[in-house]
PDB file of C-alpha atoms and ligand atoms in Angstrom:
ATOM      1  CA  UNK A  20     -96.675-152.510 -86.323  1.00  0.00           C
ATOM      2  CA  UNK A  21     -96.956-152.618 -82.575  1.00  0.00           C
ATOM      3  CA  UNK A  22     -96.652-150.269 -79.601  1.00  0.00           C
ATOM      4  CA  UNK A  23     -93.814-150.203 -77.097  1.00  0.00           C
ATOM      5  CA  UNK A  24     -93.416-147.956 -74.055  1.00  0.00           C
ATOM      6  CA  UNK A  25     -89.994-146.346 -73.843  1.00  0.00           C
ATOM      7  CA  UNK A  26     -88.804-144.411 -70.803  1.00  0.00           C
ATOM      8  CA  UNK A  27     -86.812-141.471 -72.169  1.00  0.00           C
ATOM      9  CA  UNK A  28     -85.199-140.792 -68.788  1.00  0.00           C
ATOM     10  CA  UNK A  29     -83.344-144.036 -69.497  1.00  0.00           C
ATOM     11  CA  UNK A  30     -83.389-144.398 -73.298  1.00  0.00           C
ATOM     12  CA  UNK A  31     -82.308-140.908 -74.415  1.00  0.00           C
ATOM     13  CA  UNK A  32     -78.592-140.179 -74.141  1.00  0.00           C
ATOM     14  CA  UNK A  33     -79.305-136.997 -72.136  1.00  0.00           C
ATOM     15  CA  UNK A  34     -81.555-138.993 -69.750  1.00  0.00           C
ATOM     16  CA  UNK A  35     -84.393-136.485 -69.807  1.00  0.00           C
ATOM     17  CA  UNK A  36     -88.025-137.396 -70.390  1.00  0.00           C
ATOM     18  CA  UNK A  37     -90.802-139.720 -69.383  1.00  0.00           C
ATOM     19  CA  UNK A  38     -92.273-143.052 -70.469  1.00  0.00           C
ATOM     20  CA  UNK A  39     -93.903-142.632 -73.899  1.00  0.00           C
ATOM     21  CA  UNK A  40     -95.822-145.085 -76.040  1.00  0.00           C
ATOM     22  CA  UNK A  41     -94.007-145.442 -79.366  1.00  0.00           C
ATOM     23  CA  UNK A  42     -95.349-146.962 -82.580  1.00  0.00           C
ATOM     24  CA  UNK A  43     -92.820-149.567 -83.774  1.00  0.00           C
ATOM     25  CA  UNK A  44     -92.729-150.019 -87.553  1.00  0.00           C
ATOM     26  CA  UNK A  45     -92.154-153.422 -89.103  1.00  0.00           C
ATOM     27  CA  UNK A  46     -91.183-154.336 -92.690  1.00  0.00           C
ATOM     28  CA  UNK A  47     -94.110-153.767 -95.060  1.00  0.00           C
ATOM     29  CA  UNK A  48     -95.990-151.342 -92.784  1.00  0.00           C
ATOM     30  CA  UNK A  49     -97.344-148.135 -94.289  1.00  0.00           C
ATOM     31  CA  UNK A  50     -95.446-145.269 -92.682  1.00  0.00           C
ATOM     32  CA  UNK A  51     -97.857-142.919 -90.877  1.00  0.00           C
ATOM     33  CA  UNK A  52     -97.602-139.244 -91.812  1.00  0.00           C
ATOM     34  CA  UNK A  53     -98.668-137.891 -88.426  1.00  0.00           C
ATOM     35  CA  UNK A  54     -95.814-139.277 -86.308  1.00  0.00           C
ATOM     36  CA  UNK A  55     -92.230-138.137 -85.717  1.00  0.00           C
ATOM     37  CA  UNK A  56     -89.578-140.799 -86.261  1.00  0.00           C
ATOM     38  CA  UNK A  57     -86.832-141.215 -83.717  1.00  0.00           C
ATOM     39  CA  UNK A  58     -83.687-143.323 -83.868  1.00  0.00           C
ATOM     40  CA  UNK A  59     -81.433-143.924 -80.880  1.00  0.00           C
ATOM     41  CA  UNK A  60     -82.397-140.586 -79.214  1.00  0.00           C
ATOM     42  CA  UNK A  61     -78.773-139.425 -78.991  1.00  0.00           C
ATOM     43  CA  UNK A  62     -79.564-136.044 -80.434  1.00  0.00           C
ATOM     44  CA  UNK A  63     -82.975-135.435 -78.882  1.00  0.00           C
ATOM     45  CA  UNK A  64     -84.483-133.485 -76.024  1.00  0.00           C
ATOM     46  CA  UNK A  65     -87.997-134.689 -75.248  1.00  0.00           C
ATOM     47  CA  UNK A  66     -90.458-132.198 -73.779  1.00  0.00           C
ATOM     48  CA  UNK A  67     -93.370-133.168 -71.529  1.00  0.00           C
ATOM     49  CA  UNK A  68     -95.615-132.808 -74.640  1.00  0.00           C
ATOM     50  CA  UNK A  69     -93.837-134.368 -77.598  1.00  0.00           C
ATOM     51  CA  UNK A  70     -95.594-135.148 -80.894  1.00  0.00           C
ATOM     52  CA  UNK A  71     -96.727-138.773 -81.414  1.00  0.00           C
ATOM     53  CA  UNK A  72     -93.563-140.819 -81.992  1.00  0.00           C
ATOM     54  CA  UNK A  73     -92.572-143.852 -84.054  1.00  0.00           C
ATOM     55  CA  UNK A  74     -89.444-145.923 -84.452  1.00  0.00           C
ATOM     56  CA  UNK A  75     -88.104-148.522 -86.894  1.00  0.00           C
ATOM     57  CA  UNK A  76     -88.124-151.999 -85.338  1.00  0.00           C
ATOM     58  CA  UNK A  77     -85.243-154.455 -85.566  1.00  0.00           C
ATOM     59  CA  UNK A  78     -86.605-155.498 -88.997  1.00  0.00           C
ATOM     60  CA  UNK A  79     -84.585-152.505 -90.220  1.00  0.00           C
ATOM     61  CA  UNK A  80     -81.364-153.377 -88.366  1.00  0.00           C
ATOM     62  CA  UNK A  81     -79.794-155.505 -91.089  1.00  0.00           C
ATOM     63  CA  UNK A  82     -76.545-155.269 -93.019  1.00  0.00           C
ATOM     64  CA  UNK A  83     -75.663-157.126 -96.205  1.00  0.00           C
ATOM     65  CA  UNK A  84     -73.257-157.047 -99.140  1.00  0.00           C
ATOM     66  CA  UNK A  85     -74.542-157.012-102.710  1.00  0.00           C
ATOM     67  CA  UNK A  86     -71.614-157.165-105.154  1.00  0.00           C
ATOM     68  CA  UNK A  87     -69.623-153.970-104.455  1.00  0.00           C
ATOM     69  CA  UNK A  88     -72.375-152.378-102.354  1.00  0.00           C
ATOM     70  CA  UNK A  89     -73.023-152.498 -98.650  1.00  0.00           C
ATOM     71  CA  UNK A  90     -76.716-152.141 -97.818  1.00  0.00           C
ATOM     72  CA  UNK A  91     -77.489-151.136 -94.239  1.00  0.00           C
ATOM     73  CA  UNK A  92     -80.903-150.821 -92.579  1.00  0.00           C
ATOM     74  CA  UNK A  93     -81.582-147.488 -90.863  1.00  0.00           C
ATOM     75  CA  UNK A  94     -82.152-148.967 -87.402  1.00  0.00           C
ATOM     76  CA  UNK A  95     -78.628-150.397 -87.381  1.00  0.00           C
ATOM     77  CA  UNK A  96     -76.620-148.972 -84.444  1.00  0.00           C
ATOM     78  CA  UNK A  97     -73.382-147.230 -85.407  1.00  0.00           C
ATOM     79  CA  UNK A  98     -71.291-149.464 -83.132  1.00  0.00           C
ATOM     80  CA  UNK A  99     -72.428-152.557 -85.008  1.00  0.00           C
ATOM     81  CA  UNK A 100     -71.646-150.914 -88.356  1.00  0.00           C
ATOM     82  CA  UNK A 101     -68.068-150.248 -87.231  1.00  0.00           C
ATOM     83  CA  UNK A 102     -67.686-153.847 -85.961  1.00  0.00           C
ATOM     84  CA  UNK A 103     -68.958-155.173 -89.287  1.00  0.00           C
ATOM     85  CA  UNK A 104     -66.608-152.909 -91.269  1.00  0.00           C
ATOM     86  CA  UNK A 105     -63.671-154.017 -89.126  1.00  0.00           C
ATOM     87  CA  UNK A 106     -64.523-157.703 -89.452  1.00  0.00           C
ATOM     88  CA  UNK A 107     -64.907-157.473 -93.250  1.00  0.00           C
ATOM     89  CA  UNK A 108     -61.977-155.091 -93.743  1.00  0.00           C
ATOM     90  CA  UNK A 109     -64.120-152.249 -95.161  1.00  0.00           C
ATOM     91  CA  UNK A 110     -62.927-148.641 -94.976  1.00  0.00           C
ATOM     92  CA  UNK A 111     -64.892-145.413 -94.435  1.00  0.00           C
ATOM     93  CA  UNK A 112     -66.893-146.141 -91.293  1.00  0.00           C
ATOM     94  CA  UNK A 113     -64.106-145.656 -88.737  1.00  0.00           C
ATOM     95  CA  UNK A 114     -65.472-142.236 -87.709  1.00  0.00           C
ATOM     96  CA  UNK A 115     -68.799-143.804 -86.653  1.00  0.00           C
ATOM     97  CA  UNK A 116     -67.112-145.360 -83.642  1.00  0.00           C
ATOM     98  CA  UNK A 117     -68.111-143.478 -80.493  1.00  0.00           C
ATOM     99  CA  UNK A 118     -70.696-141.538 -82.485  1.00  0.00           C
ATOM    100  CA  UNK A 119     -73.761-142.938 -80.751  1.00  0.00           C
ATOM    101  CA  UNK A 120     -76.944-143.542 -82.707  1.00  0.00           C
ATOM    102  CA  UNK A 121     -78.445-145.418 -85.613  1.00  0.00           C
ATOM    103  CA  UNK A 122     -77.694-145.129 -89.315  1.00  0.00           C
ATOM    104  CA  UNK A 123     -81.020-143.274 -89.841  1.00  0.00           C
ATOM    105  CA  UNK A 124     -80.120-140.653 -87.235  1.00  0.00           C
ATOM    106  CA  UNK A 125     -76.665-140.236 -88.771  1.00  0.00           C
ATOM    107  CA  UNK A 126     -78.126-139.670 -92.220  1.00  0.00           C
ATOM    108  CA  UNK A 127     -80.745-137.174 -91.019  1.00  0.00           C
ATOM    109  CA  UNK A 128     -78.086-135.208 -89.126  1.00  0.00           C
ATOM    110  CA  UNK A 129     -75.278-135.790 -91.662  1.00  0.00           C
ATOM    111  CA  UNK A 130     -73.408-136.727 -88.512  1.00  0.00           C
ATOM    112  CA  UNK A 131     -69.654-136.555 -88.508  1.00  0.00           C
ATOM    113  CA  UNK A 132     -66.381-135.999 -86.772  1.00  0.00           C
ATOM    114  CA  UNK A 133     -63.807-133.500 -88.043  1.00  0.00           C
ATOM    115  CA  UNK A 134     -63.868-133.735 -91.855  1.00  0.00           C
ATOM    116  CA  UNK A 135     -65.555-137.152 -91.860  1.00  0.00           C
ATOM    117  CA  UNK A 136     -69.309-137.068 -92.509  1.00  0.00           C
ATOM    118  CA  UNK A 137     -71.713-139.872 -93.375  1.00  0.00           C
ATOM    119  CA  UNK A 138     -72.668-138.207 -96.680  1.00  0.00           C
ATOM    120  CA  UNK A 139     -69.013-138.365 -97.819  1.00  0.00           C
ATOM    121  CA  UNK A 140     -69.246-142.132 -98.137  1.00  0.00           C
ATOM    122  CA  UNK A 141     -72.949-142.475 -98.980  1.00  0.00           C
ATOM    123  CA  UNK A 142     -74.140-143.756-102.372  1.00  0.00           C
ATOM    124  CA  UNK A 143     -77.946-143.651-102.059  1.00  0.00           C
ATOM    125  CA  UNK A 144     -80.814-143.957 -99.596  1.00  0.00           C
ATOM    126  CA  UNK A 145     -84.155-145.759 -99.658  1.00  0.00           C
ATOM    127  CA  UNK A 146     -86.759-143.162 -98.760  1.00  0.00           C
ATOM    128  CA  UNK A 147     -90.043-144.879 -98.095  1.00  0.00           C
ATOM    129  CA  UNK A 148     -89.342-147.584-100.669  1.00  0.00           C
ATOM    130  CA  UNK A 149     -87.627-145.531-103.419  1.00  0.00           C
ATOM    131  CA  UNK A 150     -83.851-145.374-103.918  1.00  0.00           C
ATOM    132  CA  UNK A 151     -82.588-141.799-104.182  1.00  0.00           C
ATOM    133  CA  UNK A 152     -78.998-140.957-105.198  1.00  0.00           C
ATOM    134  CA  UNK A 153     -76.888-138.806-102.889  1.00  0.00           C
ATOM    135  CA  UNK A 154     -76.585-136.059-105.528  1.00  0.00           C
ATOM    136  CA  UNK A 155     -80.355-135.568-105.359  1.00  0.00           C
ATOM    137  CA  UNK A 156     -80.377-134.909-101.607  1.00  0.00           C
ATOM    138  CA  UNK A 157     -79.556-131.429-100.319  1.00  0.00           C
ATOM    139  CA  UNK A 158     -77.103-131.780 -97.469  1.00  0.00           C
ATOM    140  CA  UNK A 159     -74.458-129.835 -95.594  1.00  0.00           C
ATOM    141  CA  UNK A 160     -72.921-129.394 -92.163  1.00  0.00           C
ATOM    142  CA  UNK A 161     -75.129-131.394 -89.770  1.00  0.00           C
ATOM    143  CA  UNK A 162     -78.179-131.360 -92.003  1.00  0.00           C
ATOM    144  CA  UNK A 163     -79.741-133.369 -94.794  1.00  0.00           C
ATOM    145  CA  UNK A 164     -83.052-132.727 -96.494  1.00  0.00           C
ATOM    146  CA  UNK A 165     -84.181-136.327 -96.741  1.00  0.00           C
ATOM    147  CA  UNK A 166     -87.829-135.516 -97.348  1.00  0.00           C
ATOM    148  CA  UNK A 167     -89.054-138.697 -95.675  1.00  0.00           C
ATOM    149  CA  UNK A 168     -88.189-141.732 -93.608  1.00  0.00           C
ATOM    150  CA  UNK A 169     -85.006-143.507 -94.661  1.00  0.00           C
ATOM    151  CA  UNK A 170     -85.325-147.266 -94.299  1.00  0.00           C
ATOM    152  CA  UNK A 171     -81.890-148.244 -95.685  1.00  0.00           C
ATOM    153  CA  UNK A 172     -78.785-146.834 -97.339  1.00  0.00           C
ATOM    154  CA  UNK A 173     -76.157-148.062 -99.806  1.00  0.00           C
ATOM    155  CA  UNK A 174     -72.420-147.494 -99.597  1.00  0.00           C
ATOM    156  CA  UNK A 175     -69.846-148.554-102.218  1.00  0.00           C
ATOM    157  CA  UNK A 176     -67.440-151.009-100.618  1.00  0.00           C
ATOM    158  CA  UNK A 177     -63.860-149.809-100.373  1.00  0.00           C
ATOM    159  CA  UNK A 178     -61.468-152.300 -98.831  1.00  0.00           C
ATOM    160  CA  UNK A 179     -59.053-151.463 -95.996  1.00  0.00           C
ATOM    161  CA  UNK A 180     -60.360-150.808 -92.482  1.00  0.00           C
ATOM    162  CA  UNK A 181     -58.055-148.150 -90.975  1.00  0.00           C
ATOM    163  CA  UNK A 182     -57.219-149.157 -87.398  1.00  0.00           C
ATOM    164  CA  UNK A 183     -54.828-146.199 -86.956  1.00  0.00           C
ATOM    165  CA  UNK A 184     -57.576-143.723 -87.878  1.00  0.00           C
ATOM    166  CA  UNK A 185     -59.991-145.550 -85.566  1.00  0.00           C
ATOM    167  CA  UNK A 186     -57.610-145.228 -82.610  1.00  0.00           C
ATOM    168  CA  UNK A 187     -56.970-141.563 -83.443  1.00  0.00           C
ATOM    169  CA  UNK A 188     -60.713-140.798 -83.442  1.00  0.00           C
ATOM    170  CA  UNK A 189     -61.298-142.777 -80.264  1.00  0.00           C
ATOM    171  CA  UNK A 190     -58.606-140.815 -78.435  1.00  0.00           C
ATOM    172  CA  UNK A 191     -60.213-137.571 -79.651  1.00  0.00           C
ATOM    173  CA  UNK A 192     -63.377-138.670 -77.862  1.00  0.00           C
ATOM    174  CA  UNK A 193     -61.655-139.362 -74.560  1.00  0.00           C
ATOM    175  CA  UNK A 194     -61.710-135.671 -73.562  1.00  0.00           C
ATOM    176  CA  UNK A 195     -65.476-135.340 -73.949  1.00  0.00           C
ATOM    177  CA  UNK A 196     -67.759-135.028 -70.929  1.00  0.00           C
ATOM    178  CA  UNK A 197     -68.779-138.347 -69.419  1.00  0.00           C
ATOM    179  CA  UNK A 198     -72.067-137.077 -68.000  1.00  0.00           C
ATOM    180  CA  UNK A 199     -75.214-137.823 -70.013  1.00  0.00           C
ATOM    181  CA  UNK A 200     -75.663-135.390 -72.925  1.00  0.00           C
ATOM    182  CA  UNK A 201     -76.948-135.259 -76.485  1.00  0.00           C
ATOM    183  CA  UNK A 202     -73.535-134.322 -77.872  1.00  0.00           C
ATOM    184  CA  UNK A 203     -73.167-130.746 -79.114  1.00  0.00           C
ATOM    185  CA  UNK A 204     -76.241-128.678 -78.314  1.00  0.00           C
ATOM    186  CA  UNK A 205     -75.576-126.084 -81.037  1.00  0.00           C
ATOM    187  CA  UNK A 206     -74.081-126.237 -84.507  1.00  0.00           C
ATOM    188  CA  UNK A 207     -70.832-124.349 -84.881  1.00  0.00           C
ATOM    189  CA  UNK A 208     -71.549-121.024 -86.602  1.00  0.00           C
ATOM    190  CA  UNK A 209     -69.429-120.450 -89.697  1.00  0.00           C
ATOM    191  CA  UNK A 210     -65.821-119.673 -88.794  1.00  0.00           C
ATOM    192  CA  UNK A 211     -66.367-120.078 -85.053  1.00  0.00           C
ATOM    193  CA  UNK A 212     -67.143-122.618 -82.351  1.00  0.00           C
ATOM    194  CA  UNK A 213     -70.365-122.687 -80.340  1.00  0.00           C
ATOM    195  CA  UNK A 214     -68.352-123.895 -77.327  1.00  0.00           C
ATOM    196  CA  UNK A 215     -66.019-120.897 -77.517  1.00  0.00           C
ATOM    197  CA  UNK A 216     -68.966-118.491 -77.710  1.00  0.00           C
ATOM    198  CA  UNK A 217     -70.771-120.115 -74.761  1.00  0.00           C
ATOM    199  CA  UNK A 218     -67.568-119.936 -72.719  1.00  0.00           C
ATOM    200  CA  UNK A 219     -66.969-116.295 -73.745  1.00  0.00           C
ATOM    201  CA  UNK A 220     -70.357-115.217 -72.384  1.00  0.00           C
ATOM    202  CA  UNK A 221     -69.520-116.796 -69.039  1.00  0.00           C
ATOM    203  CA  UNK A 222     -71.714-119.887 -69.239  1.00  0.00           C
ATOM    204  CA  UNK A 223     -69.056-122.604 -69.072  1.00  0.00           C
ATOM    205  CA  UNK A 224     -70.063-124.765 -66.114  1.00  0.00           C
ATOM    206  CA  UNK A 225     -73.251-122.711 -65.569  1.00  0.00           C
ATOM    207  CA  UNK A 226     -75.894-124.828 -63.895  1.00  0.00           C
ATOM    208  CA  UNK A 227     -79.668-124.712 -63.562  1.00  0.00           C
ATOM    209  CA  UNK A 228     -81.087-127.470 -61.388  1.00  0.00           C
ATOM    210  CA  UNK A 229     -79.303-130.623 -62.491  1.00  0.00           C
ATOM    211  CA  UNK A 230     -78.597-129.436 -66.043  1.00  0.00           C
ATOM    212  CA  UNK A 231     -75.397-127.555 -66.871  1.00  0.00           C
ATOM    213  CA  UNK A 232     -73.131-126.328 -69.650  1.00  0.00           C
ATOM    214  CA  UNK A 233     -70.209-128.719 -69.230  1.00  0.00           C
ATOM    215  CA  UNK A 234     -66.905-127.616 -67.677  1.00  0.00           C
ATOM    216  CA  UNK A 235     -65.147-129.996 -70.074  1.00  0.00           C
ATOM    217  CA  UNK A 236     -66.792-128.906 -73.329  1.00  0.00           C
ATOM    218  CA  UNK A 237     -69.001-125.806 -73.133  1.00  0.00           C
ATOM    219  CA  UNK A 238     -71.250-126.835 -76.043  1.00  0.00           C
ATOM    220  CA  UNK A 239     -72.305-130.023 -74.232  1.00  0.00           C
ATOM    221  CA  UNK A 240     -75.464-129.661 -72.172  1.00  0.00           C
ATOM    222  CA  UNK A 241     -75.058-132.274 -69.465  1.00  0.00           C
ATOM    223  CA  UNK A 242     -77.424-133.925 -67.034  1.00  0.00           C
ATOM    224  CA  UNK A 243     -75.880-134.143 -63.566  1.00  0.00           C
ATOM    225  CA  UNK A 244     -78.609-136.330 -62.099  1.00  0.00           C
ATOM    226  CA  UNK A 245     -82.266-135.490 -62.300  1.00  0.00           C
ATOM    227  CA  UNK A 246     -82.124-132.817 -65.006  1.00  0.00           C
ATOM    228  CA  UNK A 247     -85.454-131.712 -66.431  1.00  0.00           C
ATOM    229  CA  UNK A 248     -86.642-130.499 -69.815  1.00  0.00           C
ATOM    230  CA  UNK A 249     -87.427-127.043 -68.390  1.00  0.00           C
ATOM    231  CA  UNK A 250     -83.908-126.601 -67.014  1.00  0.00           C
ATOM    232  CA  UNK A 251     -82.379-127.792 -70.288  1.00  0.00           C
ATOM    233  CA  UNK A 252     -84.563-125.440 -72.330  1.00  0.00           C
ATOM    234  CA  UNK A 253     -83.766-122.555 -69.972  1.00  0.00           C
ATOM    235  CA  UNK A 254     -80.012-123.068 -70.504  1.00  0.00           C
ATOM    236  CA  UNK A 255     -80.394-123.386 -74.289  1.00  0.00           C
ATOM    237  CA  UNK A 256     -82.408-120.155 -74.469  1.00  0.00           C
ATOM    238  CA  UNK A 257     -80.008-118.365 -72.113  1.00  0.00           C
ATOM    239  CA  UNK A 258     -76.974-119.306 -74.241  1.00  0.00           C
ATOM    240  CA  UNK A 259     -78.728-118.158 -77.425  1.00  0.00           C
ATOM    241  CA  UNK A 260     -79.747-114.859 -75.855  1.00  0.00           C
ATOM    242  CA  UNK A 261     -76.315-114.067 -74.350  1.00  0.00           C
ATOM    243  CA  UNK A 262     -74.363-115.030 -77.470  1.00  0.00           C
ATOM    244  CA  UNK A 263     -76.679-112.889 -79.575  1.00  0.00           C
ATOM    245  CA  UNK A 264     -76.335-109.908 -77.206  1.00  0.00           C
ATOM    246  CA  UNK A 265     -72.540-110.064 -77.075  1.00  0.00           C
ATOM    247  CA  UNK A 266     -71.571-111.335 -80.545  1.00  0.00           C
ATOM    248  CA  UNK A 267     -74.648-110.676 -82.681  1.00  0.00           C
ATOM    249  CA  UNK A 268     -74.533-114.369 -83.648  1.00  0.00           C
ATOM    250  CA  UNK A 269     -77.656-116.526 -83.733  1.00  0.00           C
ATOM    251  CA  UNK A 270     -76.785-119.970 -82.404  1.00  0.00           C
ATOM    252  CA  UNK A 271     -78.752-122.736 -84.108  1.00  0.00           C
ATOM    253  CA  UNK A 272     -79.659-125.896 -82.192  1.00  0.00           C
ATOM    254  CA  UNK A 273     -78.105-129.145 -83.360  1.00  0.00           C
ATOM    255  CA  UNK A 274     -80.130-130.984 -80.725  1.00  0.00           C
ATOM    256  CA  UNK A 275     -83.722-131.690 -81.817  1.00  0.00           C
ATOM    257  CA  UNK A 276     -86.275-130.433 -79.300  1.00  0.00           C
ATOM    258  CA  UNK A 277     -89.510-132.411 -79.462  1.00  0.00           C
TER     259      UNK A 277
HETATM  260  C1  LIG B 320     -71.763-138.214 -76.273  1.00  0.00           C
HETATM  261  C2  LIG B 320     -72.248-137.830 -77.637  1.00  0.00           C
HETATM  262  C3  LIG B 320     -71.345-137.414 -78.598  1.00  0.00           C
HETATM  263  C4  LIG B 320     -71.776-137.049 -79.877  1.00  0.00           C
HETATM  264  N1  LIG B 320     -70.860-136.634 -80.797  1.00  0.00           N
HETATM  265  C5  LIG B 320     -71.271-136.312 -82.048  1.00  0.00           C
HETATM  266  C6  LIG B 320     -70.304-135.911 -83.053  1.00  0.00           C
HETATM  267  O1  LIG B 320     -69.124-135.847 -82.822  1.00  0.00           O
HETATM  268  N2  LIG B 320     -70.780-135.610 -84.282  1.00  0.00           N
HETATM  269  C7  LIG B 320     -72.093-135.677 -84.611  1.00  0.00           C
HETATM  270  O2  LIG B 320     -72.452-135.405 -85.766  1.00  0.00           O
HETATM  271  N3  LIG B 320     -73.028-136.033 -83.685  1.00  0.00           N
HETATM  272  C8  LIG B 320     -72.641-136.357 -82.421  1.00  0.00           C
HETATM  273  N4  LIG B 320     -73.566-136.722 -81.482  1.00  0.00           N
HETATM  274  C9  LIG B 320     -74.993-136.736 -81.837  1.00  0.00           C
HETATM  275  C10 LIG B 320     -75.515-138.102 -82.323  1.00  0.00           C
HETATM  276  O3  LIG B 320     -74.544-139.098 -82.122  1.00  0.00           O
HETATM  277  C11 LIG B 320     -75.860-138.057 -83.810  1.00  0.00           C
HETATM  278  O4  LIG B 320     -76.699-136.987 -84.147  1.00  0.00           O
HETATM  279  C12 LIG B 320     -76.546-139.367 -84.244  1.00  0.00           C
HETATM  280  O5  LIG B 320     -76.516-139.458 -85.631  1.00  0.00           O
HETATM  281  C13 LIG B 320     -77.981-139.458 -83.737  1.00  0.00           C
HETATM  282  O6  LIG B 320     -78.525-140.703 -84.119  1.00  0.00           O
HETATM  283  P1  LIG B 320     -79.848-141.270 -83.414  1.00  0.00           P
HETATM  284  O7  LIG B 320     -80.182-142.552 -84.078  1.00  0.00           O
HETATM  285  O8  LIG B 320     -79.668-141.310 -81.958  1.00  0.00           O
HETATM  286  O9  LIG B 320     -80.924-140.166 -83.872  1.00  0.00           O
HETATM  287  P2  LIG B 320     -82.055-139.438 -82.982  1.00  0.00           P
HETATM  288  O10 LIG B 320     -81.390-138.591 -81.958  1.00  0.00           O
HETATM  289  O11 LIG B 320     -83.054-140.425 -82.509  1.00  0.00           O
HETATM  290  O12 LIG B 320     -82.734-138.513 -84.108  1.00  0.00           O
HETATM  291  C14 LIG B 320     -82.002-137.455 -84.700  1.00  0.00           C
HETATM  292  C15 LIG B 320     -82.750-136.991 -85.958  1.00  0.00           C
HETATM  293  O13 LIG B 320     -82.681-138.033 -86.938  1.00  0.00           O
HETATM  294  C16 LIG B 320     -83.960-138.262 -87.485  1.00  0.00           C
HETATM  295  N5  LIG B 320     -84.015-139.673 -87.914  1.00  0.00           N
HETATM  296  C17 LIG B 320     -83.678-140.761 -87.183  1.00  0.00           C
HETATM  297  N6  LIG B 320     -83.815-141.875 -87.930  1.00  0.00           N
HETATM  298  C18 LIG B 320     -84.262-141.472 -89.150  1.00  0.00           C
HETATM  299  C19 LIG B 320     -84.603-142.171 -90.344  1.00  0.00           C
HETATM  300  N7  LIG B 320     -84.527-143.492 -90.453  1.00  0.00           N
HETATM  301  N8  LIG B 320     -85.046-141.462 -91.412  1.00  0.00           N
HETATM  302  C20 LIG B 320     -85.146-140.105 -91.335  1.00  0.00           C
HETATM  303  N9  LIG B 320     -84.819-139.388 -90.224  1.00  0.00           N
HETATM  304  C21 LIG B 320     -84.387-140.064 -89.148  1.00  0.00           C
HETATM  305  C22 LIG B 320     -84.920-137.942 -86.356  1.00  0.00           C
HETATM  306  O14 LIG B 320     -86.217-137.644 -86.858  1.00  0.00           O
HETATM  307  C23 LIG B 320     -84.237-136.720 -85.732  1.00  0.00           C
HETATM  308  O15 LIG B 320     -84.577-135.562 -86.436  1.00  0.00           O
HETATM  309  C24 LIG B 320     -73.158-137.111 -80.201  1.00  0.00           C
HETATM  310  C25 LIG B 320     -74.082-137.546 -79.227  1.00  0.00           C
HETATM  311  C26 LIG B 320     -73.641-137.903 -77.957  1.00  0.00           C
HETATM  312  C27 LIG B 320     -74.638-138.370 -76.950  1.00  0.00           C
END
């Protein structure tokens, strides 16, 4: 293991944060219990006082085929997974295109687009050295109870990369905000959309400092320049409070606040 300083105002997708010393884990290291693991920081909002952090080094960014199984290391970026699937004519990973992050982050969030979710195609995960079958992991809409650090995952290989589906999903993405964000700030409550609720309480486009609820997609908290953690947190709390007052619905954060 070794330490690396990462500037979250550059590294995180929402471009909020400060330089932080991160413990980088290498193959064979014992995983510390007192540190929070991050992936690509595409779903994170870092406070001025985050817990001690760690990250999987490039030792965990591998991908290999073993008979009919694809084994992918958790630090593997989603873009590289899609390129690999395309090159080897493997189906199932098309939805990961334009879904920024690492495999580990996708698994922890059960990330997905429309009806496509990573758990749909998952076979098993290696949690701190032990393989655990998907059926033994509680999971649902944007959550998975992994119970530890996932170092790799297995997927059964199904042939036939779907270029038409890929293009369809990419065009879906073209109407998302281009400003830095962490994707959707809140999970959609059952039977409704967080974006619709935020818009209904008059917060679409609402700005505090350089942070704002996007004009393009109300559930995206965007950074318009030098957005701060305090402004982001203010807007998150304001949306929760207003939506609760008007609709009696408790919005739940999808974004992880550290
Ligand atoms: C522009 C934009 C669009 C987005 N659109 C979508 C979308 O359509 N659908 C969607 O689902 N998400 C979307 N997201 C959110 C993001 O892409 C996903 O949540 C992604 O899976 C995060 O991966 P990450 O590696 O960046 O994880 P991080 O943000 O670094 O971490 C997220 C969580 O994963 C945990 N984690 C990371 N690695 C591991 C591991 N190896 N083992 C255990 N836990 C781990 C962390 O502890 C943390 O709790 C979007 C984000 C952006 C910026």
